[in-house]
């Protein structure tokens, strides 16, 4: 039951982090709106593979779980860092809600370059570093079984693929793109408030 609760918590926090606009969001929507739907879908897959890479790298640091069980100050520090990051991200979203979405001019992009560019963006995204480097490590129980690691990695990949490829599909539609730009400020303010309201300091 402990593992199921941890998995549910991780998925819920990951979804909130996933859907919050950032570099990943911009790269996939920008590619879809300025290049093509196919290029946007491959960019979405690139982001999904980046999420899988991050998950595997974070789980490779399983020894961190051992450290957290023996050094309370380290556990508390990571909890505070994770909570502060979500608050910072939420405030940033609210402050930037009224700003227009930045786009670039249309260019010829192959499916390989679309995937590669999106992958690099995600792997160098501070948001990914903060999530997988702190929150991710805290939520996973120490000495978790192998099956939980596999489920987590697969879940991160599938959720990322569904979300980003879904964004690519919809934002390649001119009507959807126009609708998002019309309600962008309100959507980002709501998401920012949700992040600030997260109670990670009380999680464990």
Short mmCIF file of C-alpha atoms in Angstrom, two decimals:
data_model
loop_
_atom_site.label_atom_id
_atom_site.label_comp_id
_atom_site.label_asym_id
_atom_site.label_seq_id
_atom_site.Cartn_x
_atom_site.Cartn_y
_atom_site.Cartn_z
CA UNK A 1 0.00 0.00 0.00
CA UNK A 2 2.92 2.31 0.77
CA UNK A 3 4.23 1.90 -2.77
CA UNK A 4 0.83 2.52 -4.34
CA UNK A 5 0.40 5.72 -2.31
CA UNK A 6 3.87 6.86 -3.30
CA UNK A 7 3.17 6.14 -6.96
CA UNK A 8 -0.15 8.00 -6.83
CA UNK A 9 1.51 10.99 -5.17
CA UNK A 10 4.34 11.04 -7.68
CA UNK A 11 1.93 10.82 -10.63
CA UNK A 12 -0.27 13.62 -9.30
CA UNK A 13 2.67 15.97 -8.71
CA UNK A 14 4.23 15.00 -12.03
CA UNK A 15 1.04 15.78 -13.92
CA UNK A 16 0.86 19.25 -12.36
CA UNK A 17 4.50 19.84 -13.28
CA UNK A 18 3.96 18.37 -16.74
CA UNK A 19 1.02 20.56 -17.73
CA UNK A 20 2.53 23.80 -16.42
CA UNK A 21 3.83 25.88 -19.34
CA UNK A 22 7.60 26.09 -19.70
CA UNK A 23 10.36 25.42 -22.25
CA UNK A 24 8.93 21.98 -23.08
CA UNK A 25 5.48 23.43 -23.64
CA UNK A 26 6.85 26.18 -25.85
CA UNK A 27 8.98 23.90 -28.02
CA UNK A 28 6.15 21.50 -28.84
CA UNK A 29 3.46 24.14 -29.39
CA UNK A 30 5.81 26.36 -31.36
CA UNK A 31 6.84 23.45 -33.61
CA UNK A 32 3.21 22.46 -34.15
CA UNK A 33 2.00 25.97 -34.96
CA UNK A 34 4.94 27.11 -37.12
CA UNK A 35 6.11 23.91 -38.82
CA UNK A 36 3.63 21.04 -39.02
CA UNK A 37 1.56 18.60 -36.98
CA UNK A 38 3.97 15.74 -37.76
CA UNK A 39 6.98 17.75 -36.59
CA UNK A 40 5.10 18.67 -33.42
CA UNK A 41 4.27 15.01 -32.73
CA UNK A 42 7.92 14.00 -33.10
CA UNK A 43 8.89 16.87 -30.81
CA UNK A 44 6.41 15.47 -28.30
CA UNK A 45 8.05 12.05 -28.55
CA UNK A 46 11.44 13.66 -28.03
CA UNK A 47 10.16 15.21 -24.80
CA UNK A 48 8.72 11.86 -23.71
CA UNK A 49 12.08 10.12 -24.22
CA UNK A 50 13.72 12.92 -22.26
CA UNK A 51 11.31 12.26 -19.38
CA UNK A 52 12.20 8.57 -19.54
CA UNK A 53 15.89 9.47 -19.45
CA UNK A 54 15.39 11.73 -16.44
CA UNK A 55 13.40 9.05 -14.62
CA UNK A 56 16.07 6.41 -15.19
CA UNK A 57 18.82 8.79 -14.10
CA UNK A 58 16.92 9.70 -10.94
CA UNK A 59 16.25 6.07 -10.07
CA UNK A 60 19.90 5.24 -10.67
CA UNK A 61 20.52 7.46 -7.65
CA UNK A 62 18.64 4.98 -5.45
CA UNK A 63 21.36 5.42 -2.86
CA UNK A 64 19.84 8.81 -2.16
CA UNK A 65 16.95 7.03 -0.52
CA UNK A 66 19.39 5.39 1.91
CA UNK A 67 20.89 8.76 2.76
CA UNK A 68 17.48 10.29 3.39
CA UNK A 69 16.63 7.60 5.93
CA UNK A 70 19.82 8.28 7.91
CA UNK A 71 20.13 12.06 7.63
CA UNK A 72 16.93 13.87 8.59
CA UNK A 73 18.39 17.26 7.72
CA UNK A 74 18.97 16.16 4.12
CA UNK A 75 15.41 14.90 3.81
CA UNK A 76 14.01 18.16 5.21
CA UNK A 77 16.27 20.22 2.96
CA UNK A 78 15.07 18.44 -0.16
CA UNK A 79 11.46 18.83 0.95
CA UNK A 80 11.94 22.58 1.41
CA UNK A 81 13.73 22.91 -1.95
CA UNK A 82 10.95 21.01 -3.71
CA UNK A 83 8.21 23.10 -2.09
CA UNK A 84 10.00 26.39 -2.78
CA UNK A 85 10.50 25.38 -6.40
CA UNK A 86 6.77 24.79 -6.88
CA UNK A 87 5.96 28.12 -5.23
CA UNK A 88 8.52 29.89 -7.44
CA UNK A 89 7.15 28.21 -10.55
CA UNK A 90 3.59 29.15 -9.60
CA UNK A 91 4.49 32.79 -8.98
CA UNK A 92 6.41 32.92 -12.26
CA UNK A 93 3.41 31.57 -14.15
CA UNK A 94 1.04 34.10 -12.56
CA UNK A 95 3.41 37.02 -13.25
CA UNK A 96 3.96 35.94 -16.87
CA UNK A 97 0.35 35.00 -17.60
CA UNK A 98 -0.35 38.21 -19.50
CA UNK A 99 2.78 37.91 -21.67
CA UNK A 100 2.28 36.63 -25.24
CA UNK A 101 3.55 33.19 -26.20
CA UNK A 102 6.89 33.55 -27.96
CA UNK A 103 7.12 31.96 -31.37
CA UNK A 104 9.69 31.83 -34.15
CA UNK A 105 9.43 31.86 -37.87
CA UNK A 106 8.54 28.74 -39.83
CA UNK A 107 11.47 26.60 -40.85
CA UNK A 108 12.01 23.26 -42.48
CA UNK A 109 12.37 20.69 -39.70
CA UNK A 110 12.85 16.94 -40.20
CA UNK A 111 11.38 14.46 -37.74
CA UNK A 112 14.85 13.63 -36.42
CA UNK A 113 15.76 17.26 -35.82
CA UNK A 114 12.36 17.93 -34.20
CA UNK A 115 12.88 15.03 -31.76
CA UNK A 116 16.50 15.95 -31.11
CA UNK A 117 15.78 19.61 -30.47
CA UNK A 118 12.92 18.83 -28.08
CA UNK A 119 15.02 16.21 -26.28
CA UNK A 120 17.86 18.67 -25.73
CA UNK A 121 15.45 21.35 -24.52
CA UNK A 122 14.00 19.01 -21.90
CA UNK A 123 17.36 17.65 -20.76
CA UNK A 124 18.60 21.22 -20.16
CA UNK A 125 15.33 22.46 -18.68
CA UNK A 126 15.79 23.69 -15.06
CA UNK A 127 12.24 22.55 -14.37
CA UNK A 128 13.20 18.95 -15.15
CA UNK A 129 16.35 19.19 -13.05
CA UNK A 130 14.40 20.49 -10.06
CA UNK A 131 11.63 17.90 -10.31
CA UNK A 132 13.67 14.77 -10.88
CA UNK A 133 16.52 15.93 -8.66
CA UNK A 134 14.49 16.73 -5.56
CA UNK A 135 10.76 15.96 -5.58
CA UNK A 136 11.22 12.72 -7.48
CA UNK A 137 13.85 11.44 -5.04
CA UNK A 138 11.78 12.32 -1.99
CA UNK A 139 8.57 10.60 -3.06
CA UNK A 140 10.14 7.26 -4.02
CA UNK A 141 10.48 5.11 -0.84
CA UNK A 142 13.92 3.92 0.18
CA UNK A 143 14.72 0.37 -1.03
CA UNK A 144 11.73 0.36 -3.39
CA UNK A 145 11.27 -2.84 -5.42
CA UNK A 146 12.39 -3.06 -9.04
CA UNK A 147 8.82 -3.29 -10.32
CA UNK A 148 8.05 0.13 -8.83
CA UNK A 149 11.02 1.66 -10.64
CA UNK A 150 9.86 0.14 -13.92
CA UNK A 151 6.29 1.34 -13.42
CA UNK A 152 7.48 4.86 -12.58
CA UNK A 153 9.76 5.09 -15.62
CA UNK A 154 7.05 3.76 -17.95
CA UNK A 155 4.44 6.05 -16.39
CA UNK A 156 6.61 9.13 -16.86
CA UNK A 157 7.19 8.21 -20.49
CA UNK A 158 3.52 7.51 -21.25
CA UNK A 159 2.21 10.60 -19.47
CA UNK A 160 4.74 12.79 -21.28
CA UNK A 161 3.96 11.21 -24.65
CA UNK A 162 0.20 11.58 -24.18
CA UNK A 163 0.43 15.19 -23.00
CA UNK A 164 2.98 16.57 -25.44
CA UNK A 165 1.76 14.65 -28.48
CA UNK A 166 -1.76 15.74 -27.55
CA UNK A 167 -0.56 19.34 -27.45
CA UNK A 168 1.06 18.90 -30.85
CA UNK A 169 -2.12 17.47 -32.32
CA UNK A 170 -4.38 20.22 -31.02
CA UNK A 171 -2.10 23.21 -31.47
CA UNK A 172 -1.58 22.35 -35.11
CA UNK A 173 -5.27 23.24 -35.50
CA UNK A 174 -5.59 27.02 -36.16
CA UNK A 175 -8.82 27.29 -34.16
CA UNK A 176 -7.36 25.62 -31.09
CA UNK A 177 -4.27 27.78 -31.27
CA UNK A 178 -6.35 30.96 -31.45
CA UNK A 179 -8.53 29.83 -28.54
CA UNK A 180 -5.54 29.14 -26.31
CA UNK A 181 -4.04 32.55 -26.99
CA UNK A 182 -7.37 34.14 -26.07
CA UNK A 183 -7.56 32.44 -22.65
CA UNK A 184 -3.83 32.03 -22.00
CA UNK A 185 -3.66 34.49 -19.09
CA UNK A 186 -6.53 32.92 -17.15
CA UNK A 187 -5.29 29.36 -17.70
CA UNK A 188 -1.76 30.14 -16.50
CA UNK A 189 -3.01 32.04 -13.44
CA UNK A 190 -5.10 29.04 -12.36
CA UNK A 191 -2.18 26.65 -12.88
CA UNK A 192 0.15 28.96 -10.97
CA UNK A 193 -2.24 29.12 -8.03
CA UNK A 194 -2.49 25.32 -8.02
CA UNK A 195 1.29 24.97 -7.82
CA UNK A 196 1.55 27.47 -4.98
CA UNK A 197 -1.15 25.57 -3.10
CA UNK A 198 0.78 22.31 -3.23
CA UNK A 199 1.53 20.95 0.26
CA UNK A 200 4.80 19.15 -0.29
CA UNK A 201 6.14 20.26 3.06
CA UNK A 202 3.44 18.17 4.70
CA UNK A 203 3.79 15.13 2.46
CA UNK A 204 6.06 12.99 4.61
#
